[in-house]
PDB file of C-alpha atoms in Angstrom:
ATOM      1  CA  UNK A 566      53.304 -94.276 -60.736  1.00  0.00           C
ATOM      2  CA  UNK A 567      52.382 -91.042 -62.800  1.00  0.00           C
ATOM      3  CA  UNK A 568      50.512 -88.160 -61.267  1.00  0.00           C
ATOM      4  CA  UNK A 569      47.509 -89.030 -63.371  1.00  0.00           C
ATOM      5  CA  UNK A 570      47.445 -92.531 -62.177  1.00  0.00           C
ATOM      6  CA  UNK A 571      47.841 -91.300 -58.561  1.00  0.00           C
ATOM      7  CA  UNK A 572      44.905 -88.912 -58.948  1.00  0.00           C
ATOM      8  CA  UNK A 573      42.665 -91.495 -60.682  1.00  0.00           C
ATOM      9  CA  UNK A 574      43.602 -94.172 -57.855  1.00  0.00           C
ATOM     10  CA  UNK A 575      42.671 -91.768 -55.026  1.00  0.00           C
ATOM     11  CA  UNK A 576      39.295 -90.957 -56.245  1.00  0.00           C
ATOM     12  CA  UNK A 577      38.438 -94.547 -57.397  1.00  0.00           C
ATOM     13  CA  UNK A 578      39.799 -95.904 -54.039  1.00  0.00           C
ATOM     14  CA  UNK A 579      37.646 -93.690 -52.097  1.00  0.00           C
ATOM     15  CA  UNK A 580      34.607 -94.538 -54.027  1.00  0.00           C
ATOM     16  CA  UNK A 581      35.302 -98.329 -53.705  1.00  0.00           C
ATOM     17  CA  UNK A 582      35.840 -97.861 -49.966  1.00  0.00           C
ATOM     18  CA  UNK A 583      32.482 -96.039 -49.533  1.00  0.00           C
ATOM     19  CA  UNK A 584      30.717 -98.463 -51.831  1.00  0.00           C
ATOM     20  CA  UNK A 585      29.823 -95.582 -54.198  1.00  0.00           C
ATOM     21  CA  UNK A 586      29.429 -96.148 -57.881  1.00  0.00           C
ATOM     22  CA  UNK A 587      30.040 -93.400 -60.469  1.00  0.00           C
ATOM     23  CA  UNK A 588      26.279 -93.260 -61.049  1.00  0.00           C
ATOM     24  CA  UNK A 589      25.533 -92.896 -57.403  1.00  0.00           C
ATOM     25  CA  UNK A 590      28.275 -90.222 -56.962  1.00  0.00           C
ATOM     26  CA  UNK A 591      26.835 -88.392 -59.925  1.00  0.00           C
ATOM     27  CA  UNK A 592      23.477 -88.312 -58.360  1.00  0.00           C
ATOM     28  CA  UNK A 593      24.705 -87.156 -54.923  1.00  0.00           C
ATOM     29  CA  UNK A 594      26.629 -84.229 -56.539  1.00  0.00           C
ATOM     30  CA  UNK A 595      24.105 -83.384 -59.133  1.00  0.00           C
ATOM     31  CA  UNK A 596      26.170 -83.869 -62.202  1.00  0.00           C
ATOM     32  CA  UNK A 597      26.126 -86.558 -65.023  1.00  0.00           C
ATOM     33  CA  UNK A 598      27.523 -89.897 -64.880  1.00  0.00           C
ATOM     34  CA  UNK A 599      29.955 -89.036 -67.629  1.00  0.00           C
ATOM     35  CA  UNK A 600      31.243 -86.102 -65.714  1.00  0.00           C
ATOM     36  CA  UNK A 601      32.249 -88.438 -62.896  1.00  0.00           C
ATOM     37  CA  UNK A 602      33.846 -90.717 -65.312  1.00  0.00           C
ATOM     38  CA  UNK A 603      35.903 -87.908 -66.582  1.00  0.00           C
ATOM     39  CA  UNK A 604      36.913 -86.908 -63.097  1.00  0.00           C
ATOM     40  CA  UNK A 605      38.192 -90.547 -62.832  1.00  0.00           C
ATOM     41  CA  UNK A 606      40.050 -90.558 -66.219  1.00  0.00           C
ATOM     42  CA  UNK A 607      41.363 -86.929 -66.583  1.00  0.00           C
ATOM     43  CA  UNK A 608      44.189 -85.858 -64.213  1.00  0.00           C
ATOM     44  CA  UNK A 609      43.945 -82.147 -65.247  1.00  0.00           C
ATOM     45  CA  UNK A 610      40.206 -81.945 -64.648  1.00  0.00           C
ATOM     46  CA  UNK A 611      39.364 -80.526 -61.286  1.00  0.00           C
ATOM     47  CA  UNK A 612      35.720 -80.214 -60.473  1.00  0.00           C
ATOM     48  CA  UNK A 613      34.035 -76.888 -59.416  1.00  0.00           C
ATOM     49  CA  UNK A 614      34.590 -76.278 -55.730  1.00  0.00           C
ATOM     50  CA  UNK A 615      30.945 -76.995 -54.835  1.00  0.00           C
ATOM     51  CA  UNK A 616      31.091 -80.208 -56.677  1.00  0.00           C
ATOM     52  CA  UNK A 617      34.336 -81.157 -54.855  1.00  0.00           C
ATOM     53  CA  UNK A 618      32.693 -80.469 -51.496  1.00  0.00           C
ATOM     54  CA  UNK A 619      29.616 -82.550 -52.332  1.00  0.00           C
ATOM     55  CA  UNK A 620      31.832 -85.408 -53.521  1.00  0.00           C
ATOM     56  CA  UNK A 621      33.639 -85.353 -50.185  1.00  0.00           C
ATOM     57  CA  UNK A 622      30.461 -85.477 -48.254  1.00  0.00           C
ATOM     58  CA  UNK A 623      29.043 -88.357 -50.329  1.00  0.00           C
ATOM     59  CA  UNK A 624      32.276 -90.320 -49.853  1.00  0.00           C
ATOM     60  CA  UNK A 625      32.995 -89.418 -46.312  1.00  0.00           C
ATOM     61  CA  UNK A 626      36.253 -87.736 -47.046  1.00  0.00           C
ATOM     62  CA  UNK A 627      37.201 -84.524 -45.036  1.00  0.00           C
ATOM     63  CA  UNK A 628      40.020 -83.201 -47.212  1.00  0.00           C
ATOM     64  CA  UNK A 629      39.369 -82.628 -50.946  1.00  0.00           C
ATOM     65  CA  UNK A 630      43.176 -82.995 -51.726  1.00  0.00           C
ATOM     66  CA  UNK A 631      42.749 -86.689 -50.715  1.00  0.00           C
ATOM     67  CA  UNK A 632      40.485 -87.080 -53.845  1.00  0.00           C
ATOM     68  CA  UNK A 633      42.269 -84.440 -56.093  1.00  0.00           C
ATOM     69  CA  UNK A 634      45.885 -84.361 -55.113  1.00  0.00           C
ATOM     70  CA  UNK A 635      46.601 -81.990 -58.002  1.00  0.00           C
ATOM     71  CA  UNK A 636      45.095 -79.179 -55.968  1.00  0.00           C
ATOM     72  CA  UNK A 637      48.099 -79.102 -53.647  1.00  0.00           C
ATOM     73  CA  UNK A 638      50.348 -78.278 -56.720  1.00  0.00           C
ATOM     74  CA  UNK A 639      47.960 -75.975 -58.226  1.00  0.00           C
ATOM     75  CA  UNK A 640      48.018 -73.998 -55.044  1.00  0.00           C
ATOM     76  CA  UNK A 641      51.647 -73.463 -55.164  1.00  0.00           C
ATOM     77  CA  UNK A 642      51.964 -73.123 -58.992  1.00  0.00           C
ATOM     78  CA  UNK A 643      53.449 -69.879 -60.135  1.00  0.00           C
ATOM     79  CA  UNK A 644      53.572 -68.157 -63.490  1.00  0.00           C
ATOM     80  CA  UNK A 645      51.354 -66.533 -65.976  1.00  0.00           C
ATOM     81  CA  UNK A 646      49.679 -69.867 -66.958  1.00  0.00           C
ATOM     82  CA  UNK A 647      48.456 -70.760 -63.415  1.00  0.00           C
ATOM     83  CA  UNK A 648      44.833 -70.090 -64.410  1.00  0.00           C
ATOM     84  CA  UNK A 649      44.776 -72.028 -67.684  1.00  0.00           C
ATOM     85  CA  UNK A 650      42.984 -75.185 -67.184  1.00  0.00           C
ATOM     86  CA  UNK A 651      43.554 -76.323 -70.921  1.00  0.00           C
ATOM     87  CA  UNK A 652      44.097 -74.867 -74.391  1.00  0.00           C
ATOM     88  CA  UNK A 653      42.731 -75.945 -77.573  1.00  0.00           C
ATOM     89  CA  UNK A 654      44.206 -75.096 -81.140  1.00  0.00           C
ATOM     90  CA  UNK A 655      40.684 -74.935 -82.414  1.00  0.00           C
ATOM     91  CA  UNK A 656      37.529 -73.954 -80.684  1.00  0.00           C
ATOM     92  CA  UNK A 657      35.739 -76.889 -82.380  1.00  0.00           C
ATOM     93  CA  UNK A 658      38.425 -79.192 -80.651  1.00  0.00           C
ATOM     94  CA  UNK A 659      36.917 -78.362 -77.107  1.00  0.00           C
ATOM     95  CA  UNK A 660      34.414 -81.269 -76.474  1.00  0.00           C
ATOM     96  CA  UNK A 661      30.666 -80.155 -76.335  1.00  0.00           C
ATOM     97  CA  UNK A 662      30.562 -81.884 -72.862  1.00  0.00           C
ATOM     98  CA  UNK A 663      32.926 -79.272 -71.546  1.00  0.00           C
ATOM     99  CA  UNK A 664      30.486 -76.551 -72.465  1.00  0.00           C
ATOM    100  CA  UNK A 665      27.529 -78.520 -71.263  1.00  0.00           C
ATOM    101  CA  UNK A 666      29.133 -79.241 -67.938  1.00  0.00           C
ATOM    102  CA  UNK A 667      30.232 -75.606 -67.479  1.00  0.00           C
ATOM    103  CA  UNK A 668      26.681 -74.420 -68.143  1.00  0.00           C
ATOM    104  CA  UNK A 669      25.204 -77.044 -65.859  1.00  0.00           C
ATOM    105  CA  UNK A 670      27.400 -76.364 -62.974  1.00  0.00           C
ATOM    106  CA  UNK A 671      26.951 -72.445 -63.112  1.00  0.00           C
ATOM    107  CA  UNK A 672      24.934 -71.047 -60.329  1.00  0.00           C
ATOM    108  CA  UNK A 673      25.172 -67.364 -60.577  1.00  0.00           C
ATOM    109  CA  UNK A 674      26.436 -65.733 -63.747  1.00  0.00           C
ATOM    110  CA  UNK A 675      26.180 -67.003 -67.337  1.00  0.00           C
ATOM    111  CA  UNK A 676      27.561 -64.597 -69.608  1.00  0.00           C
ATOM    112  CA  UNK A 677      27.895 -65.212 -73.370  1.00  0.00           C
ATOM    113  CA  UNK A 678      29.906 -62.543 -74.981  1.00  0.00           C
ATOM    114  CA  UNK A 679      30.477 -64.140 -78.466  1.00  0.00           C
ATOM    115  CA  UNK A 680      29.776 -61.850 -81.334  1.00  0.00           C
ATOM    116  CA  UNK A 681      27.065 -64.087 -82.659  1.00  0.00           C
ATOM    117  CA  UNK A 682      26.763 -66.957 -80.103  1.00  0.00           C
ATOM    118  CA  UNK A 683      25.219 -68.923 -82.906  1.00  0.00           C
ATOM    119  CA  UNK A 684      26.904 -72.273 -82.359  1.00  0.00           C
ATOM    120  CA  UNK A 685      25.614 -72.505 -78.765  1.00  0.00           C
ATOM    121  CA  UNK A 686      22.131 -73.371 -79.981  1.00  0.00           C
ATOM    122  CA  UNK A 687      23.375 -76.322 -82.106  1.00  0.00           C
ATOM    123  CA  UNK A 688      26.219 -77.522 -79.843  1.00  0.00           C
ATOM    124  CA  UNK A 689      24.109 -77.717 -76.643  1.00  0.00           C
ATOM    125  CA  UNK A 690      20.993 -79.889 -76.841  1.00  0.00           C
ATOM    126  CA  UNK A 691      17.834 -77.985 -75.670  1.00  0.00           C
ATOM    127  CA  UNK A 692      19.938 -74.904 -75.027  1.00  0.00           C
ATOM    128  CA  UNK A 693      16.676 -72.813 -74.829  1.00  0.00           C
ATOM    129  CA  UNK A 694      15.383 -75.132 -72.076  1.00  0.00           C
ATOM    130  CA  UNK A 695      18.638 -75.030 -70.166  1.00  0.00           C
ATOM    131  CA  UNK A 696      18.838 -71.235 -70.317  1.00  0.00           C
ATOM    132  CA  UNK A 697      15.167 -70.950 -69.087  1.00  0.00           C
ATOM    133  CA  UNK A 698      15.764 -73.345 -66.237  1.00  0.00           C
ATOM    134  CA  UNK A 699      18.870 -71.422 -65.184  1.00  0.00           C
ATOM    135  CA  UNK A 700      17.303 -68.123 -65.213  1.00  0.00           C
ATOM    136  CA  UNK A 701      14.145 -69.520 -63.303  1.00  0.00           C
ATOM    137  CA  UNK A 702      16.610 -70.831 -60.661  1.00  0.00           C
ATOM    138  CA  UNK A 703      18.035 -67.390 -60.036  1.00  0.00           C
ATOM    139  CA  UNK A 704      21.009 -67.500 -62.373  1.00  0.00           C
ATOM    140  CA  UNK A 705      21.851 -64.287 -64.445  1.00  0.00           C
ATOM    141  CA  UNK A 706      21.883 -65.051 -67.968  1.00  0.00           C
ATOM    142  CA  UNK A 707      23.410 -62.584 -70.605  1.00  0.00           C
ATOM    143  CA  UNK A 708      24.084 -62.543 -74.151  1.00  0.00           C
ATOM    144  CA  UNK A 709      26.193 -59.749 -75.726  1.00  0.00           C
ATOM    145  CA  UNK A 710      25.896 -59.666 -79.484  1.00  0.00           C
ATOM    146  CA  UNK A 711      27.192 -57.702 -82.399  1.00  0.00           C
ATOM    147  CA  UNK A 712      24.863 -55.410 -84.218  1.00  0.00           C
ATOM    148  CA  UNK A 713      23.658 -57.478 -87.362  1.00  0.00           C
ATOM    149  CA  UNK A 714      23.298 -53.939 -89.254  1.00  0.00           C
ATOM    150  CA  UNK A 715      26.597 -52.531 -88.031  1.00  0.00           C
ATOM    151  CA  UNK A 716      29.596 -51.658 -90.239  1.00  0.00           C
ATOM    152  CA  UNK A 717      32.000 -53.907 -88.506  1.00  0.00           C
ATOM    153  CA  UNK A 718      29.543 -56.857 -89.013  1.00  0.00           C
ATOM    154  CA  UNK A 719      29.514 -55.947 -92.757  1.00  0.00           C
ATOM    155  CA  UNK A 720      33.320 -55.756 -92.977  1.00  0.00           C
ATOM    156  CA  UNK A 721      33.531 -59.136 -91.097  1.00  0.00           C
ATOM    157  CA  UNK A 722      31.224 -60.787 -93.672  1.00  0.00           C
ATOM    158  CA  UNK A 723      33.511 -59.685 -96.557  1.00  0.00           C
ATOM    159  CA  UNK A 724      36.649 -60.938 -94.613  1.00  0.00           C
ATOM    160  CA  UNK A 725      34.993 -64.410 -93.924  1.00  0.00           C
ATOM    161  CA  UNK A 726      33.338 -64.907 -97.135  1.00  0.00           C
ATOM    162  CA  UNK A 727      31.102 -67.762 -96.117  1.00  0.00           C
ATOM    163  CA  UNK A 728      27.504 -68.577 -96.929  1.00  0.00           C
ATOM    164  CA  UNK A 729      26.159 -68.388 -93.391  1.00  0.00           C
ATOM    165  CA  UNK A 730      27.008 -64.863 -92.877  1.00  0.00           C
ATOM    166  CA  UNK A 731      27.886 -63.052 -89.609  1.00  0.00           C
ATOM    167  CA  UNK A 732      24.483 -61.092 -89.626  1.00  0.00           C
ATOM    168  CA  UNK A 733      22.524 -64.243 -90.292  1.00  0.00           C
ATOM    169  CA  UNK A 734      24.198 -66.060 -87.412  1.00  0.00           C
ATOM    170  CA  UNK A 735      23.308 -63.059 -85.093  1.00  0.00           C
ATOM    171  CA  UNK A 736      19.674 -63.114 -86.309  1.00  0.00           C
ATOM    172  CA  UNK A 737      19.422 -66.792 -85.622  1.00  0.00           C
ATOM    173  CA  UNK A 738      20.383 -66.188 -82.005  1.00  0.00           C
ATOM    174  CA  UNK A 739      17.956 -63.326 -81.828  1.00  0.00           C
ATOM    175  CA  UNK A 740      15.213 -65.782 -83.043  1.00  0.00           C
ATOM    176  CA  UNK A 741      16.103 -68.251 -80.276  1.00  0.00           C
ATOM    177  CA  UNK A 742      16.135 -65.522 -77.685  1.00  0.00           C
ATOM    178  CA  UNK A 743      12.683 -64.562 -78.741  1.00  0.00           C
ATOM    179  CA  UNK A 744      11.380 -67.961 -78.076  1.00  0.00           C
ATOM    180  CA  UNK A 745      12.299 -67.480 -74.371  1.00  0.00           C
ATOM    181  CA  UNK A 746       9.290 -65.232 -74.299  1.00  0.00           C
ATOM    182  CA  UNK A 747      10.998 -62.703 -71.932  1.00  0.00           C
ATOM    183  CA  UNK A 748      11.987 -65.003 -69.205  1.00  0.00           C
ATOM    184  CA  UNK A 749      12.963 -63.064 -66.148  1.00  0.00           C
ATOM    185  CA  UNK A 750      16.855 -63.131 -65.634  1.00  0.00           C
ATOM    186  CA  UNK A 751      17.621 -63.381 -69.432  1.00  0.00           C
ATOM    187  CA  UNK A 752      19.144 -60.207 -70.730  1.00  0.00           C
ATOM    188  CA  UNK A 753      20.612 -59.341 -74.228  1.00  0.00           C
ATOM    189  CA  UNK A 754      22.553 -56.392 -75.587  1.00  0.00           C
ATOM    190  CA  UNK A 755      24.282 -55.342 -78.769  1.00  0.00           C
ATOM    191  CA  UNK A 756      27.860 -54.067 -78.286  1.00  0.00           C
ATOM    192  CA  UNK A 757      28.211 -50.365 -79.196  1.00  0.00           C
ATOM    193  CA  UNK A 758      29.604 -49.271 -82.555  1.00  0.00           C
ATOM    194  CA  UNK A 759      32.922 -48.005 -80.949  1.00  0.00           C
ATOM    195  CA  UNK A 760      33.371 -51.431 -79.239  1.00  0.00           C
ATOM    196  CA  UNK A 761      32.377 -53.617 -82.207  1.00  0.00           C
ATOM    197  CA  UNK A 762      35.929 -54.188 -83.423  1.00  0.00           C
ATOM    198  CA  UNK A 763      37.052 -55.224 -80.008  1.00  0.00           C
ATOM    199  CA  UNK A 764      33.983 -57.517 -79.540  1.00  0.00           C
ATOM    200  CA  UNK A 765      34.351 -59.266 -83.045  1.00  0.00           C
ATOM    201  CA  UNK A 766      38.037 -60.079 -82.313  1.00  0.00           C
ATOM    202  CA  UNK A 767      37.488 -61.692 -78.879  1.00  0.00           C
ATOM    203  CA  UNK A 768      34.766 -64.032 -77.576  1.00  0.00           C
ATOM    204  CA  UNK A 769      34.350 -64.504 -73.731  1.00  0.00           C
ATOM    205  CA  UNK A 770      31.950 -67.066 -72.353  1.00  0.00           C
ATOM    206  CA  UNK A 771      31.861 -66.882 -68.574  1.00  0.00           C
ATOM    207  CA  UNK A 772      30.474 -69.531 -66.188  1.00  0.00           C
ATOM    208  CA  UNK A 773      30.722 -68.065 -62.562  1.00  0.00           C
ATOM    209  CA  UNK A 774      34.516 -68.487 -61.869  1.00  0.00           C
ATOM    210  CA  UNK A 775      35.499 -70.252 -65.148  1.00  0.00           C
ATOM    211  CA  UNK A 776      35.519 -69.019 -68.677  1.00  0.00           C
ATOM    212  CA  UNK A 777      36.125 -70.125 -72.325  1.00  0.00           C
ATOM    213  CA  UNK A 778      37.884 -67.448 -74.310  1.00  0.00           C
ATOM    214  CA  UNK A 779      38.419 -67.384 -78.137  1.00  0.00           C
ATOM    215  CA  UNK A 780      40.709 -64.824 -79.791  1.00  0.00           C
ATOM    216  CA  UNK A 781      39.682 -64.651 -83.367  1.00  0.00           C
ATOM    217  CA  UNK A 782      42.379 -64.986 -85.920  1.00  0.00           C
ATOM    218  CA  UNK A 783      42.421 -63.097 -89.312  1.00  0.00           C
ATOM    219  CA  UNK A 784      39.999 -64.525 -91.699  1.00  0.00           C
ATOM    220  CA  UNK A 785      38.935 -67.559 -89.615  1.00  0.00           C
ATOM    221  CA  UNK A 786      35.506 -68.183 -88.300  1.00  0.00           C
ATOM    222  CA  UNK A 787      35.130 -68.858 -84.667  1.00  0.00           C
ATOM    223  CA  UNK A 788      35.348 -72.614 -84.622  1.00  0.00           C
ATOM    224  CA  UNK A 789      38.627 -72.465 -86.361  1.00  0.00           C
ATOM    225  CA  UNK A 790      40.173 -70.058 -83.863  1.00  0.00           C
ATOM    226  CA  UNK A 791      41.920 -71.096 -80.595  1.00  0.00           C
ATOM    227  CA  UNK A 792      40.380 -71.405 -77.312  1.00  0.00           C
ATOM    228  CA  UNK A 793      41.477 -71.114 -73.684  1.00  0.00           C
ATOM    229  CA  UNK A 794      39.622 -72.655 -70.616  1.00  0.00           C
ATOM    230  CA  UNK A 795      40.430 -70.487 -67.710  1.00  0.00           C
ATOM    231  CA  UNK A 796      39.534 -70.941 -63.979  1.00  0.00           C
ATOM    232  CA  UNK A 797      39.938 -67.915 -61.514  1.00  0.00           C
ATOM    233  CA  UNK A 798      42.388 -68.355 -58.707  1.00  0.00           C
ATOM    234  CA  UNK A 799      42.917 -64.934 -57.697  1.00  0.00           C
ATOM    235  CA  UNK A 800      42.402 -61.213 -58.498  1.00  0.00           C
ATOM    236  CA  UNK A 801      44.075 -59.605 -61.469  1.00  0.00           C
ATOM    237  CA  UNK A 802      44.674 -62.948 -63.217  1.00  0.00           C
ATOM    238  CA  UNK A 803      43.888 -63.931 -66.751  1.00  0.00           C
ATOM    239  CA  UNK A 804      40.403 -64.804 -65.754  1.00  0.00           C
ATOM    240  CA  UNK A 805      39.703 -61.375 -64.373  1.00  0.00           C
ATOM    241  CA  UNK A 806      41.367 -59.674 -67.280  1.00  0.00           C
ATOM    242  CA  UNK A 807      38.987 -61.253 -69.725  1.00  0.00           C
ATOM    243  CA  UNK A 808      35.931 -60.896 -67.497  1.00  0.00           C
ATOM    244  CA  UNK A 809      36.490 -57.257 -67.139  1.00  0.00           C
ATOM    245  CA  UNK A 810      36.916 -56.801 -70.904  1.00  0.00           C
ATOM    246  CA  UNK A 811      33.436 -58.389 -71.468  1.00  0.00           C
ATOM    247  CA  UNK A 812      31.895 -56.439 -68.648  1.00  0.00           C
ATOM    248  CA  UNK A 813      33.256 -53.173 -70.184  1.00  0.00           C
ATOM    249  CA  UNK A 814      31.662 -54.058 -73.540  1.00  0.00           C
ATOM    250  CA  UNK A 815      28.363 -54.873 -71.818  1.00  0.00           C
ATOM    251  CA  UNK A 816      28.373 -51.626 -69.777  1.00  0.00           C
ATOM    252  CA  UNK A 817      28.138 -49.620 -73.013  1.00  0.00           C
ATOM    253  CA  UNK A 818      25.904 -51.900 -74.901  1.00  0.00           C
ATOM    254  CA  UNK A 819      22.380 -51.261 -76.185  1.00  0.00           C
ATOM    255  CA  UNK A 820      19.546 -53.352 -74.773  1.00  0.00           C
ATOM    256  CA  UNK A 821      17.890 -55.850 -77.108  1.00  0.00           C
ATOM    257  CA  UNK A 822      14.376 -56.914 -76.410  1.00  0.00           C
ATOM    258  CA  UNK A 823      14.007 -60.678 -76.020  1.00  0.00           C
ATOM    259  CA  UNK A 824      10.278 -60.596 -75.401  1.00  0.00           C
ATOM    260  CA  UNK A 825       7.786 -62.174 -77.876  1.00  0.00           C
TER     261      UNK A 825
END
């Protein structure tokens, strides 16, 4: 039996023993039914710690490794790739459900440090509503954007040579942020001019202790560049390096008003 089959069997067996359906488990944990189905079918998908604990309570299981045996191997895994959950050759290859689940499960810190953040509004249904609910529940929500009038933005537009320009994509995000009407807990900044080149070449999207990171390649727009899904395991790992990069850019940024 493969490791994937063993993992799926462990969770499915516990659900059957407890008489719990995927829908019922989803309701108990506070995730979607599709999320539970992915837990059952994806051997590499390890839920957020809070969701693992809630699932154990719902199923009457004391040890999370009984449901997700891969946690045991992850704890002893060594090497520079230990925090990489999954890699994608293109950002567009990462399912929109991954983004939606990460946003939904975030409790404390949502940080969107893409240069335009434009795609979020079309990729995630009712993203404005989601952001508002997150902020109202006490989650800090931040958007770090490039300056639409900056020199680096102009240069990037010449490099990409696409109809939907970088500055236009930034302004679309600004229009959406204005619709939030200054919801408390939502912050926005433009990266500083000296930091703009570092910002445009690397997008970091943080969801508490997980992140999606896109290094932008040459003339390619964001969705054609690769993406890494990271989960923090310890200090000074890959997650922390990218998170610190985004925080440094944020610390020198210029506030953007998101009030109407």
